[in-house]
């Protein structure tokens, strides 16, 4: 019998209880012993539940319970989650979490603590919800050097973009619909500004390349400025707009990492990942491209990933799983300005569209014009190859000098 | 230091050596000890290789070497692979294989033998080449009841169908191209008749539902009868033709399992899996649909999956991985005739196309007409819902009575 405690009884926490209760027989078979929920920590009251006797408001009661060998942290947020998880790992308890904010901010520290105390710290559910991704990267692809990862890592923004692409809804309307359907929070900034996707690509980058990348090191753009005109230009280019988190190992030992809306070609496996689904492309030197697709969030998908980690913990109480990365190295992240990228550029001139394009050509050199349906007088869209952000800004300033307004620019994805 | 032997130095075997040699440092780190190739069994001579001193033609030399704890079987075919693998498991050696024919025919027996002797028998590379699928199904999805699996499991036929769909090549021409590119064997029957896909869905079915399904129990259709007219009808229907292997748990405790070319909707994640790529959809009660995509064959992808299993074996020399299924139960596979399916039906009448369709409607009842580009005089295509194969054949016979020829029928995929 393995006794566990659950910190938090929100969407994921209650889902963990549900999965453990509804799959009891098969889980016992797979873990090779029954898993009992000993205690659930939550400050709220849940009087009507069949297991309401398990609740406590006192974390110390869990920390000091010698029977509890595994603690599931599904509270979310950095504090008190971090203090609680740290205390558990310092007191001989393995930890399973779905908390991406915690892993992205404190992963290296907590993994080192787990290693020191011969405990497990597992977080399959922190990226991709019910999609197995942490374990495949760390195990299945062990005989393979991962060179690049690119993914649609946030279901809320993918839902909004899908509505903009398929139904020509404006960003604000699509966001409101996502809120009404419960896909977006009342304060949607962590999703639409890219912070959530940023935490996830940090976790994947840290895992794949062995050095922690912190969210504040990552150039992050959200989707709030994306317009239906951009969507139409993406279509003219032969693709769709997706919010992509990506990381690539560079030859200089650093990584190029960013989160931004990008034009993704219709030929790409990522272009067909729609609605609230996530898709993660892992490029390896031996395997080539492997893509994982599924529901990136939601109560039961996320809870099933948490419970799979709990089963793994029960089976490996004395043997640590191999899951580890070093703390960040100075200068490990390549400065964003240096990376040459292809861009779509959207401008508005004072004369005809042809004149605006000609002025852009004078400044940018070899560019390729895109014409969208319903192009306005003086509006022009074009793509330009291999510019660093610094170079791009110089060119854009020169264009403004000519009286052409820069309406926006979007990266062209390589994936 | 872990010593391994490799049985077979063909495409996959030489790839295993290459992956072990080129990724030595990272593999040692992940396995926590160096992995040394002690012996390679092959009847051929390989005089020019830097490791030519490792070759032997005598299996007994490997079997009786007490240092060899793990044997990699990458010979393919049933014999002598089965005898060798069995002997290894009887003599204290764990086995890693990429041999789908072996696992599909002898999986239950070899897993039972491995369990009895506390050894590992691993076969990640037997399905999906470099795509992690065996391990995710058995581990990551442990807290989830898998209810259905459907996949594009054979790269050769997918390449041929992609050429037929995208470039309107006839089947024979596309097959010849696949042979010229090395994707198809000189005798392509195992691929184009569906036997290879059948072995793979048997392995996935056995793993997901716990009872061995043997290839001879599975209704299997290949793609040799697929025409460009079928491709055009699929397009008119809103999809593409793919060779699908699928298995579904039924409420009566049996499984519905089949391999056949099917119309797959463009909305499906499987419809975008093109060329030699594989895609596998796993439907679970908690996770919903998860899709795995990548190269299903090839030297390095397959070899990297084999080596990942070897690493796992080295790390678990004393602890068995959970990977097991029972031998087949009588009547476990639902008779193919019983399963109601939706079909596309292609007929040729003696009058106009409209007359042929009207005659079909009299026989089949509620059907839906499809009109392809370039439809010939008297030709008609239509879809019909929820017919068992037995019922379908009765209707088809009645149609022939009316002087309408049945040109073919293709299942409409649910995925």
Coordinates of C-alpha atoms in Angstrom, one line a residue, chain B residues 5-392:
Chain B
X5 CA 25.6 -8.9 -28.4
X6 CA 23.8 -8.1 -31.6
X7 CA 22.2 -10.7 -33.8
X8 CA 22.2 -9.5 -37.4
X9 CA 24.2 -6.8 -39.1
X10 CA 21.8 -5.7 -41.8
X11 CA 20.3 -2.2 -42.0
X12 CA 19.0 -2.0 -38.4
X13 CA 22.0 -4.0 -36.9
X14 CA 24.6 -1.7 -38.5
X15 CA 22.5 1.2 -37.4
X16 CA 22.6 0.0 -33.8
X17 CA 26.4 -0.1 -33.9
X18 CA 26.5 3.3 -35.5
X19 CA 24.2 4.9 -32.9
X20 CA 26.1 3.2 -30.0
X21 CA 29.4 4.5 -31.4
X22 CA 28.4 8.0 -32.3
X23 CA 26.4 8.7 -29.1
X24 CA 28.8 6.9 -26.8
X25 CA 29.2 9.7 -24.2
X26 CA 25.5 10.6 -23.8
X27 CA 24.5 6.9 -23.8
X28 CA 26.9 6.2 -21.1
X29 CA 25.6 9.1 -19.1
X30 CA 22.0 7.9 -19.5
X31 CA 22.7 4.2 -18.9
X32 CA 24.9 5.2 -15.9
X33 CA 27.6 2.8 -17.3
X34 CA 29.4 2.2 -20.6
X35 CA 27.8 -0.2 -23.1
X36 CA 30.2 -2.4 -24.9
X37 CA 29.4 -4.5 -28.0
X38 CA 30.9 -7.9 -27.2
X39 CA 29.9 -9.9 -30.3
X40 CA 27.9 -9.5 -33.6
X41 CA 26.3 -12.5 -35.2
X42 CA 26.1 -12.6 -39.0
X43 CA 26.8 -15.3 -41.5
X44 CA 28.2 -12.7 -43.9
X45 CA 31.8 -11.3 -43.9
X46 CA 32.4 -7.6 -43.1
X47 CA 36.2 -7.3 -43.6
X48 CA 36.6 -3.6 -44.0
X49 CA 34.8 -2.4 -40.8
X50 CA 36.7 -0.9 -37.8
X51 CA 34.9 -3.4 -35.6
X52 CA 35.2 -6.5 -37.9
X53 CA 36.9 -8.4 -35.0
X54 CA 33.6 -8.6 -33.2
X55 CA 31.8 -10.8 -35.8
X56 CA 31.0 -14.4 -35.2
X57 CA 29.0 -17.0 -37.2
X58 CA 28.3 -19.1 -34.1
X59 CA 25.3 -18.2 -32.0
X60 CA 26.5 -20.6 -29.2
X61 CA 29.4 -18.4 -28.6
X62 CA 27.1 -15.5 -27.7
X63 CA 24.7 -17.8 -25.7
X64 CA 27.5 -19.2 -23.6
X65 CA 29.3 -15.9 -23.0
X66 CA 28.5 -15.1 -19.3
X67 CA 29.5 -11.5 -19.8
X68 CA 26.7 -10.8 -22.3
X69 CA 23.6 -9.8 -20.3
X70 CA 21.6 -8.2 -23.2
X71 CA 21.1 -9.6 -26.7
X72 CA 19.8 -7.4 -29.5
X73 CA 17.9 -9.3 -32.1
X74 CA 17.7 -7.4 -35.4
X75 CA 17.7 -10.3 -37.9
X76 CA 14.0 -10.1 -38.8
X77 CA 11.9 -13.1 -39.8
X78 CA 10.6 -15.8 -37.5
X79 CA 13.4 -18.3 -37.6
X80 CA 16.1 -18.6 -36.4
X81 CA 15.2 -15.4 -34.6
X82 CA 12.6 -17.1 -32.4
X83 CA 14.9 -20.0 -31.4
X84 CA 17.7 -17.6 -30.6
X85 CA 15.6 -15.2 -28.6
X86 CA 14.0 -18.1 -26.6
X87 CA 17.4 -19.6 -25.9
X88 CA 18.7 -16.2 -24.6
X89 CA 15.7 -15.7 -22.3
X90 CA 16.2 -19.3 -21.0
X91 CA 19.8 -18.5 -20.3
X92 CA 19.6 -15.4 -18.3
X93 CA 19.9 -12.8 -21.1
X94 CA 17.5 -10.0 -21.6
X95 CA 16.4 -9.4 -25.2
X96 CA 15.7 -6.2 -27.2
X97 CA 14.2 -6.7 -30.6
X98 CA 12.9 -4.7 -33.6
X99 CA 11.4 -7.8 -35.1
X100 CA 7.6 -7.2 -35.5
X101 CA 7.0 -10.6 -37.1
X102 CA 8.5 -12.3 -34.0
X103 CA 6.6 -10.2 -31.5
X104 CA 3.3 -10.5 -33.3
X105 CA 3.7 -14.3 -33.6
X106 CA 5.4 -15.1 -30.3
X107 CA 5.0 -12.1 -28.0
X108 CA 2.9 -13.8 -25.3
X109 CA 5.2 -16.8 -25.1
X110 CA 8.4 -14.7 -24.9
X111 CA 7.0 -12.2 -22.4
X112 CA 5.9 -15.1 -20.1
X113 CA 9.4 -16.6 -20.4
X114 CA 11.0 -13.2 -19.6
X115 CA 8.7 -12.8 -16.6
X116 CA 9.5 -16.3 -15.3
X117 CA 13.2 -15.7 -15.5
X118 CA 13.0 -12.1 -14.2
X119 CA 14.4 -10.7 -17.5
X120 CA 13.4 -7.9 -19.9
X121 CA 12.0 -8.5 -23.4
X122 CA 11.6 -5.1 -25.0
X123 CA 10.5 -4.2 -28.5
X124 CA 9.9 -0.4 -28.9
X125 CA 11.4 -0.5 -32.4
X126 CA 8.9 -3.1 -33.6
X127 CA 6.2 -0.6 -34.2
X128 CA 6.6 2.9 -35.5
X129 CA 10.4 2.8 -36.0
X130 CA 11.7 5.9 -34.2
X131 CA 8.3 7.0 -32.8
X132 CA 8.0 6.2 -29.1
X133 CA 4.8 4.3 -28.9
X134 CA 5.2 1.0 -26.9
X135 CA 6.5 2.8 -23.9
X136 CA 4.0 5.6 -23.9
X137 CA 1.1 3.1 -24.2
X138 CA 2.5 1.0 -21.4
X139 CA 3.7 3.7 -19.0
X140 CA 2.6 7.2 -19.7
X141 CA -1.0 6.2 -20.4
X142 CA -1.0 3.9 -17.3
X143 CA -3.7 6.0 -15.6
X144 CA -6.0 5.8 -18.5
X145 CA -8.0 3.1 -20.2
X146 CA -7.1 2.9 -23.8
X147 CA -10.3 2.3 -25.7
X148 CA -9.2 2.4 -29.4
X149 CA -6.0 2.6 -31.5
X150 CA -5.9 3.5 -35.2
X151 CA -2.7 4.0 -37.2
X152 CA -0.9 4.4 -40.4
X153 CA 1.6 1.8 -39.6
X154 CA 3.4 1.0 -42.9
X155 CA 5.5 3.7 -44.5
X156 CA 5.8 1.9 -47.9
X157 CA 2.1 1.8 -48.6
X158 CA 1.7 5.3 -47.3
X159 CA 4.3 6.5 -49.7
X160 CA 2.5 4.7 -52.6
X161 CA -0.9 6.2 -51.6
X162 CA 0.6 9.6 -51.2
X163 CA 2.0 9.4 -54.8
X164 CA -1.4 8.3 -56.0
X165 CA -3.2 11.1 -54.2
X166 CA -0.8 14.0 -54.8
X167 CA 0.6 13.1 -58.2
X168 CA -2.1 10.9 -59.6
X169 CA 0.3 8.1 -60.2
X170 CA -1.2 4.7 -60.8
X171 CA -0.6 2.0 -58.1
X172 CA 2.0 0.1 -60.2
X173 CA 4.0 3.2 -61.1
X174 CA 4.0 4.4 -57.5
X175 CA 5.1 0.9 -56.3
X176 CA 8.0 0.9 -58.9
X177 CA 9.1 4.3 -57.6
X178 CA 9.0 3.1 -54.0
X179 CA 11.2 0.1 -55.1
X180 CA 13.6 2.4 -56.9
X181 CA 13.9 4.6 -53.8
X182 CA 14.5 1.6 -51.6
X183 CA 11.2 2.0 -49.7
X184 CA 9.8 -1.2 -51.0
X185 CA 11.3 -4.7 -51.3
X186 CA 11.7 -6.5 -54.6
X187 CA 8.9 -8.7 -53.3
X188 CA 6.6 -6.0 -51.9
X189 CA 3.8 -8.3 -50.8
X190 CA 4.3 -8.0 -47.0
X191 CA 3.8 -4.3 -47.4
X192 CA 1.2 -3.9 -50.1
X193 CA -1.0 -6.8 -48.9
X194 CA -1.1 -5.4 -45.4
X195 CA 0.8 -8.1 -43.5
X196 CA 3.3 -5.7 -42.1
X197 CA 0.6 -3.3 -40.8
X198 CA -1.3 -6.3 -39.5
X199 CA 1.7 -7.4 -37.3
X200 CA 2.0 -4.0 -35.9
X201 CA -1.7 -3.5 -35.0
X202 CA -1.5 -7.0 -33.4
X203 CA 1.4 -5.8 -31.2
X204 CA -0.4 -2.6 -30.2
X205 CA -3.7 -4.4 -29.6
X206 CA -2.0 -7.0 -27.4
X207 CA -0.2 -4.4 -25.4
X208 CA -3.2 -2.0 -24.9
X209 CA -5.8 -4.7 -24.1
X210 CA -3.7 -7.4 -22.4
X211 CA -4.5 -10.4 -24.6
X212 CA -2.4 -11.6 -27.6
X213 CA -4.0 -11.1 -31.0
X214 CA -2.4 -13.2 -33.7
X215 CA -2.1 -11.9 -37.3
X216 CA -4.1 -14.8 -38.7
X217 CA -7.1 -13.6 -36.5
X218 CA -7.1 -10.2 -38.2
X219 CA -9.1 -9.4 -41.3
X220 CA -6.5 -7.8 -43.5
X221 CA -6.9 -6.0 -46.9
X222 CA -4.0 -4.5 -48.8
X223 CA -3.9 -1.6 -51.2
X224 CA -3.2 -3.5 -54.5
X225 CA -6.8 -3.0 -55.7
X226 CA -6.9 0.8 -55.0
X227 CA -7.4 2.8 -58.1
X228 CA -7.1 6.5 -59.1
X229 CA -10.9 6.5 -59.3
X230 CA -11.0 5.5 -55.6
X231 CA -8.7 8.3 -54.9
X232 CA -10.9 10.8 -56.7
X233 CA -14.0 9.5 -54.9
X234 CA -12.2 9.9 -51.6
X235 CA -11.5 13.5 -52.5
X236 CA -15.1 14.1 -53.5
X237 CA -16.1 12.7 -50.0
X238 CA -13.7 15.1 -48.3
X239 CA -10.7 12.9 -47.5
X240 CA -7.9 10.7 -48.6
X241 CA -7.2 7.0 -48.8
X242 CA -4.9 5.6 -46.1
X243 CA -4.1 2.0 -45.1
X244 CA -5.3 1.9 -41.5
X245 CA -4.7 -0.7 -38.8
X246 CA -7.2 -0.3 -36.0
X247 CA -8.4 -2.0 -32.9
X248 CA -11.3 -1.2 -30.6
X249 CA -12.4 -2.7 -27.3
X250 CA -16.0 -3.8 -27.5
X251 CA -18.5 -3.9 -24.6
X252 CA -18.8 -7.7 -25.0
X253 CA -15.1 -8.1 -23.9
X254 CA -13.9 -8.8 -27.4
X255 CA -11.9 -6.6 -29.7
X256 CA -12.8 -5.4 -33.2
X257 CA -9.5 -5.4 -35.2
X258 CA -8.8 -5.0 -38.9
X259 CA -6.3 -3.7 -41.5
X260 CA -7.7 -2.1 -44.6
X261 CA -7.5 0.9 -46.9
X262 CA -10.0 3.5 -45.7
X263 CA -11.4 6.9 -46.6
X264 CA -10.0 9.2 -43.9
X265 CA -11.6 12.6 -43.4
X266 CA -9.4 15.7 -44.0
X267 CA -10.4 16.7 -40.5
X268 CA -8.6 13.7 -39.1
X269 CA -5.0 14.0 -37.7
X270 CA -4.2 10.9 -39.7
X271 CA -5.1 12.4 -43.0
X272 CA -2.0 14.7 -42.9
X273 CA 0.4 11.8 -42.3
X274 CA 2.1 11.6 -45.7
X275 CA 5.0 9.9 -47.6
X276 CA 6.9 7.3 -45.6
X277 CA 5.7 8.7 -42.2
X278 CA 3.6 6.8 -39.7
X279 CA 0.9 8.2 -37.4
X280 CA -0.7 6.4 -34.5
X281 CA -3.8 7.7 -32.7
X282 CA -4.4 6.3 -29.2
X283 CA -7.8 7.1 -27.7
X284 CA -8.1 6.9 -23.9
X285 CA -11.0 7.5 -21.6
X286 CA -9.1 10.2 -19.7
X287 CA -6.6 11.6 -22.2
X288 CA -8.9 11.7 -25.3
X289 CA -7.0 11.4 -28.5
X290 CA -3.2 11.4 -28.5
X291 CA -1.4 11.1 -31.8
X292 CA 2.2 10.1 -32.3
X293 CA 3.9 11.0 -35.7
X294 CA 7.3 10.3 -37.2
X295 CA 9.4 8.1 -39.4
X296 CA 8.1 4.5 -39.0
X297 CA 11.2 2.9 -40.5
X298 CA 14.7 3.6 -41.6
X299 CA 18.1 2.7 -40.3
X300 CA 18.8 5.4 -37.7
X301 CA 15.3 6.0 -36.4
X302 CA 14.8 2.2 -35.8
X303 CA 18.3 1.8 -34.4
X304 CA 17.8 4.7 -32.0
X305 CA 14.6 3.0 -30.6
X306 CA 16.5 -0.3 -30.2
X307 CA 19.3 1.5 -28.3
X308 CA 16.8 3.3 -26.1
X309 CA 15.5 -0.1 -25.1
X310 CA 19.1 -1.3 -24.5
X311 CA 19.7 1.7 -22.2
X312 CA 16.5 0.9 -20.3
X313 CA 17.6 -2.7 -20.0
X314 CA 21.0 -1.7 -18.6
X315 CA 19.2 0.6 -16.0
X316 CA 16.8 -2.2 -15.0
X317 CA 19.0 -5.3 -15.0
X318 CA 17.4 -6.4 -11.7
X319 CA 14.0 -4.7 -12.0
X320 CA 11.7 -5.9 -14.8
X321 CA 9.9 -3.3 -16.8
X322 CA 6.2 -3.6 -16.8
X323 CA 5.4 -5.0 -20.2
X324 CA 3.2 -8.0 -20.4
X325 CA 0.1 -9.6 -22.0
X326 CA -1.7 -12.9 -21.7
X327 CA -1.9 -15.5 -24.4
X328 CA -4.9 -15.3 -26.7
X329 CA -8.4 -16.1 -25.4
X330 CA -10.7 -18.2 -27.6
X331 CA -13.3 -16.0 -29.4
X332 CA -11.4 -12.9 -28.2
X333 CA -11.5 -11.3 -31.7
X334 CA -15.0 -10.3 -32.8
X335 CA -15.9 -12.0 -36.1
X336 CA -15.3 -9.5 -38.9
X337 CA -18.7 -10.1 -40.5
X338 CA -20.5 -8.8 -37.4
X339 CA -19.0 -5.3 -37.2
X340 CA -21.2 -2.6 -38.7
X341 CA -19.2 -0.2 -40.8
X342 CA -19.7 2.6 -43.2
X343 CA -18.6 2.0 -46.7
X344 CA -17.9 3.7 -50.0
X345 CA -19.2 1.6 -52.8
X346 CA -18.2 1.9 -56.5
X347 CA -20.4 0.3 -59.1
X348 CA -20.8 0.2 -62.9
X349 CA -24.3 0.0 -64.5
X350 CA -25.3 -0.6 -68.0
X351 CA -27.2 2.6 -68.5
X352 CA -26.5 6.1 -67.2
X353 CA -24.7 6.9 -63.9
X354 CA -28.0 8.2 -62.5
X355 CA -29.7 4.9 -63.3
X356 CA -26.9 2.9 -61.6
X357 CA -27.2 5.0 -58.5
X358 CA -31.0 4.6 -58.5
X359 CA -30.6 0.8 -58.8
X360 CA -28.2 0.9 -55.9
X361 CA -30.6 3.0 -53.9
X362 CA -33.3 0.4 -54.4
X363 CA -31.0 -2.3 -52.9
X364 CA -29.1 -0.4 -50.2
X365 CA -31.8 2.1 -49.1
X366 CA -30.4 5.3 -47.6
X367 CA -27.2 6.0 -49.5
X368 CA -25.4 9.2 -50.4
X369 CA -24.0 9.8 -53.9
X370 CA -20.5 10.9 -54.5
X371 CA -19.5 12.4 -57.9
X372 CA -15.9 12.2 -58.9
X373 CA -14.1 14.3 -61.5
X374 CA -14.2 12.5 -64.8
X375 CA -17.0 10.1 -63.8
X376 CA -17.7 7.6 -66.7
X377 CA -21.0 6.7 -68.3
X378 CA -22.8 4.2 -66.0
X379 CA -20.3 4.6 -63.2
X380 CA -21.6 5.5 -59.7
X381 CA -20.1 6.0 -56.3
X382 CA -22.0 6.3 -53.0
X383 CA -21.6 5.9 -49.3
X384 CA -23.7 3.6 -47.1
X385 CA -23.9 3.5 -43.3
X386 CA -23.5 0.8 -40.7
X387 CA -23.5 -2.5 -42.6
X388 CA -21.8 -5.7 -41.5
X389 CA -19.6 -7.3 -44.1
X390 CA -22.2 -10.2 -44.3
X391 CA -25.1 -7.8 -44.9
X392 CA -23.0 -5.8 -47.4

